[in-house]
Amino acid sequence: MHPARERIAAVFGRSQGSGYLLTPDLILTAAHVVADCDAPTVVVPGGVGRVRCRVVWARDDRRRCDVALLVAERDVVTEQALPDFEPLVWGRSYDLRVWPGAQAIGYPQVQRDGADALDTEQIVGTLKPGSNLLSGRYVLDSDHGAPAPPGDGGSPWAGMSGAAVFVDGALAGVVCADPAGWRHGRLTVTPSEALWQEFRFLQECLIAGHKPTSRSLASPRQLETEAFERRLRDYIVGKSGELTIIGLTLGDGEAETWPLDAAYLSLELTGASRDAGGGPLPSPRRAEEALAGHKRVLLRGAAGSGKTTLLQWLATITARGDLPPGLGHLSGCVPLTLPLRTLIRRGELPRPEDFLAAVAAPLAGLPAARGWATRRLDEGTALLLIDGVDEVPEADRRRTLAWVKDLLAAYPEARYVITTRPSAVREGWLADAGFAELELLPMSRADVLAFIERWHNAAGQREDERLRAFGESLSAAVVAKRDLGRLATNPLMCAMICALNRSRRGHLPHGRMELYRAALDLLLIRRDREREIAVGLEGPELEQAQTALLQKIAYWLIRNGRSEIEWHKAVEILERALPAMPAVAARGSAEEILRHLVVRSGVLRQPTSGTLDFIHRTFQDYLGARAAVDDWDFDLLVNHAHDDQWEDVLRMAVGHAPPRARAELLGMLLERGDKDEAHRHRLHLLAAACLEQAPEIAPDVRARVEHAAAELVPPRTVEAARALVGAGSAVLDLLPGPEGLPDEVAHAVVVTATMLGDDRAIPLLARYATHPSLRVRAQLAWSWDRFDTDHYAEAVIGRLAYEDVGEGELEFVVKSDDHAAALRRLGGRPRVRSGEVRSGVWPRDVSD
């Protein structure tokens, strides 16, 4: 394949040069041709004449790179030429092999005729990657002699700068100079590989509609490697490209999956990170915007917030090469997802050469796989998605950090995204290694409504009128009922609410614990009973015993700091339990009953042939907490209360316990906090958070917990603010106004009040509307949809200072038509961003 004639351009900037059309309005040329020219022009043979352009990216470092991208005001070719714009493939050299038959077509000055009209010249020669190794430029040796030099002593090749160099139809580089000392017999070339390291270059290509794809200028070994990588990418897409929708499960025990593209909704992230331009990121951004340009990210998120599925989405779009513009820096990367929950169980964390066995075991034995992972890491074209630091036992986190830092030291150019629950590691855990810290936020009301629609579409509402009615009534209830709205704050909870709403014909439970209880009832018992499914061991004895058996497995996992259990150990746990359950034991052996639980329970699954885990960590914590209460293991619970892996277990244990036992457990937690100075704040905040699960409790115990929480008000950090939210609306009476508070504390107070989402907080929040900190005001602007639209608009939005007061101009986030109307009534604002979920573009996940 040769470059189409209609794609060869002449570029007029500070000097005359050549160029190549990547798309009908996107031109590739040399940076020194346009230099600081404000309005270069471009023309192609048979095109529409000269067209003005703007420079969207340029780099001229006088060594490796000398390239610019221009975007024309309109297409520079005629409509008839458009069919010639077949997808362009970039060529990348992976060794020092020479490439004869390389060619470049441009407009050298020597080709001007007597009337000074331009014409083209096609240089044919040999591309030599091994020349100019220190400067990083290739050499194109001409197969024929150079033209006579001009009278002024300049280069006879003047005007060829910017010409695209092709090898076997692949664009291998851009002509940039005629080096001295070679009698004009060669040209130097910026190699295409240099551009694949430039995030902004790749981003601008994607924005302009050119999706960079590449192949090697290959040796046989490299061709074998590329064939292997195609298989690996297909494998990763197949493995990551589907979601299991919690609450949508077939009667035969097979999980119903839904294409990731249709079921995933973009999450909102925030953090003290910086955007690709280096500016602060005080207000939330969708994932594809917040992650833009970051090579290293530590992603925090609560249980059920969608951390794992966000990694799944990243793996899928990176493996496909189907990246949004903001993630152009991942072009050409291959994603490798490393689930720590599985890897830590094996003892030593894997070495880089073992990553393929962890990610794609069936392909790890192929000849091309040998050394592949370390080469990719060394090149910086591997994306490591390290999932679940919080699922590593606390005692193993130090060596996990050491393992991560060893990887960073050995492979600094690779891309990294690491996930954890917020409390599992301290803030700044990897800050010294250059990681941007981002946090997944609770779902906004717009997100929740979009999720409900997606879930019901997956369940078949287009064909089922009753299901559509259930979905519509649930959407209305989430808006109208504040308690329900507070529950529906992450994908896991939303999925359970949708499933229960359908199953219970719109009659939903109240409170988090009742919701989990109802969800397990649905998954363990009602699902099969209502569908009249009876398989194998099914019977009333086993039906009633399922929960008790699952509790024992869950509690073993919690006590051992694990998220997975070997099959044979789970069998042993049931063998010890069955003598106390003779009616269940009569149904079959421990192994047969365990197999039945995996097939029928809906909450236990088998990720590998030899291991088991729960479909979500939340179910493990819920069931394990119930086992702890049944065994009256309060000393064990309290002694581990400082460990983040036990935090949700403690909360749910308080919910499971009867009133007297609940009071005893909270009292023990407070007493340990009083004695343990190192963990006092954490334990007292945990006690306050447990109140949410304690609808009935002795007044004196409640007063003691609230008094301990009052000593922690105002919260000093965002983490403390979110922990304080667990104490419920009673905290509102303790939160101070902004007077005299440092900016960080003021922000933490506002986070607490906005996350509570209680309209009683509006007068307090109104006092912060003129706060000088942009971060405080951005939190207020973003939280609008948590409150009554008009009341909040009048009291807070209308008073928010939005002009530049030293930290930048405030951006208002509009998430509904009602928001837009209210903002218009307030006279509008200069910076407004839509926070709506864009249907069909970035759909959201349903599980962690």
XYZ file of N, CA, C and O in Angstrom, residues 445-446 449 479 482 757 759 762 780-781 783-798 813-826:
160
model
N -27.769 11.824 42.406
C -29.147 11.445 42.100
C -29.294 11.122 40.612
O -29.982 10.167 40.240
N -28.628 11.905 39.764
C -28.698 11.636 38.325
C -28.102 10.271 38.000
O -28.633 9.528 37.169
N -30.629 7.500 39.084
C -31.755 7.368 38.162
C -31.307 6.690 36.860
O -32.031 5.851 36.310
N -36.197 9.684 44.646
C -36.194 11.143 44.729
C -37.008 11.627 45.923
O -36.608 12.539 46.651
N -36.141 10.339 51.280
C -34.744 10.646 51.573
C -33.998 9.449 52.160
O -32.826 9.231 51.874
N -26.966 14.783 53.558
C -28.080 14.995 52.642
C -29.386 15.319 53.315
O -30.458 15.020 52.782
N -32.037 18.137 54.634
C -32.340 19.546 54.383
C -32.110 20.423 55.610
O -31.965 21.643 55.492
N -29.064 22.747 55.399
C -28.964 23.866 54.452
C -28.597 25.186 55.128
O -27.730 25.913 54.632
N -19.875 22.483 47.790
C -21.250 22.986 47.897
C -21.949 22.954 46.542
O -23.117 22.566 46.446
N -21.252 23.375 45.498
C -21.861 23.392 44.168
C -22.167 21.983 43.685
O -23.235 21.722 43.116
N -22.844 19.335 45.426
C -23.787 18.580 46.270
C -25.237 19.013 46.092
O -26.109 18.551 46.838
N -25.520 19.870 45.153
C -26.869 20.425 44.979
C -27.927 19.332 44.912
O -28.995 19.429 45.509
N -27.660 18.262 44.163
C -28.718 17.270 43.928
C -29.008 16.397 45.141
O -29.880 15.533 45.101
N -28.303 16.612 46.250
C -28.603 15.865 47.478
C -29.711 16.523 48.300
O -30.147 15.972 49.305
N -30.137 17.706 47.878
C -31.100 18.479 48.669
C -32.262 18.924 47.787
O -32.233 18.768 46.562
N -33.268 19.489 48.436
C -34.383 20.054 47.691
C -33.857 21.127 46.722
O -33.151 22.061 47.127
N -34.207 20.991 45.450
C -33.603 21.830 44.410
C -33.794 23.318 44.676
O -32.835 24.103 44.689
N -35.027 23.738 44.897
C -35.308 25.174 45.012
C -34.794 25.749 46.333
O -34.246 26.860 46.363
N -34.986 25.009 47.422
C -34.534 25.490 48.724
C -33.015 25.677 48.718
O -32.495 26.715 49.155
N -32.294 24.689 48.198
C -30.840 24.759 48.165
C -30.364 25.854 47.209
O -29.388 26.559 47.477
N -31.084 26.004 46.083
C -30.701 27.042 45.124
C -30.792 28.427 45.752
O -29.903 29.264 45.591
N -31.871 28.655 46.476
C -32.083 29.973 47.073
C -31.100 30.244 48.205
O -30.535 31.336 48.308
N -30.880 29.235 49.055
C -30.077 29.459 50.257
C -28.578 29.336 50.016
O -27.782 30.020 50.672
N -28.158 28.455 49.088
C -26.729 28.163 48.927
C -26.224 28.559 47.536
O -25.322 29.393 47.413
N -26.800 27.974 46.493
C -26.296 28.213 45.135
C -26.328 29.701 44.794
O -25.372 30.258 44.240
N -27.413 30.368 45.137
C -27.543 31.784 44.819
C -26.541 32.661 45.541
O -26.253 33.785 45.105
N -22.021 22.771 38.739
C -22.333 21.469 38.159
C -23.850 21.311 38.096
O -24.524 21.268 39.125
N -24.388 21.239 36.885
C -25.832 21.132 36.668
C -26.158 19.687 36.316
O -25.660 19.158 35.321
N -26.984 19.040 37.131
C -27.235 17.607 36.953
C -28.667 17.286 36.543
O -29.025 16.117 36.465
N -29.505 18.301 36.320
C -30.883 18.036 35.922
C -31.449 19.279 35.258
O -30.893 20.383 35.354
N -32.598 19.101 34.590
C -33.286 20.242 33.986
C -33.725 21.228 35.059
O -33.720 22.452 34.836
N -34.116 20.714 36.237
C -34.525 21.606 37.328
C -33.353 22.470 37.786
O -33.528 23.653 38.086
N -32.158 21.896 37.836
C -30.969 22.676 38.181
C -30.747 23.788 37.169
O -30.474 24.936 37.527
N -30.842 23.419 35.882
C -30.606 24.414 34.829
C -31.613 25.558 34.921
O -31.253 26.737 34.793
N -32.890 25.210 35.172
C -33.917 26.250 35.272
C -33.659 27.152 36.477
O -33.800 28.377 36.395
N -33.278 26.544 37.602
C -33.011 27.341 38.798
C -31.823 28.270 38.587
O -31.830 29.427 39.020
N -30.802 27.776 37.898
C -29.627 28.611 37.650
C -29.966 29.771 36.721
O -29.448 30.887 36.885
N -30.836 29.525 35.747
C -31.272 30.630 34.878
C -32.026 31.684 35.680
O -31.859 32.885 35.454
N -32.857 31.232 36.628
C -33.596 32.198 37.452
C -32.638 33.043 38.295
O -32.947 34.185 38.640
N -31.476 32.462 38.618
C -30.491 33.198 39.405
C -29.611 34.095 38.531
O -28.668 34.701 39.024
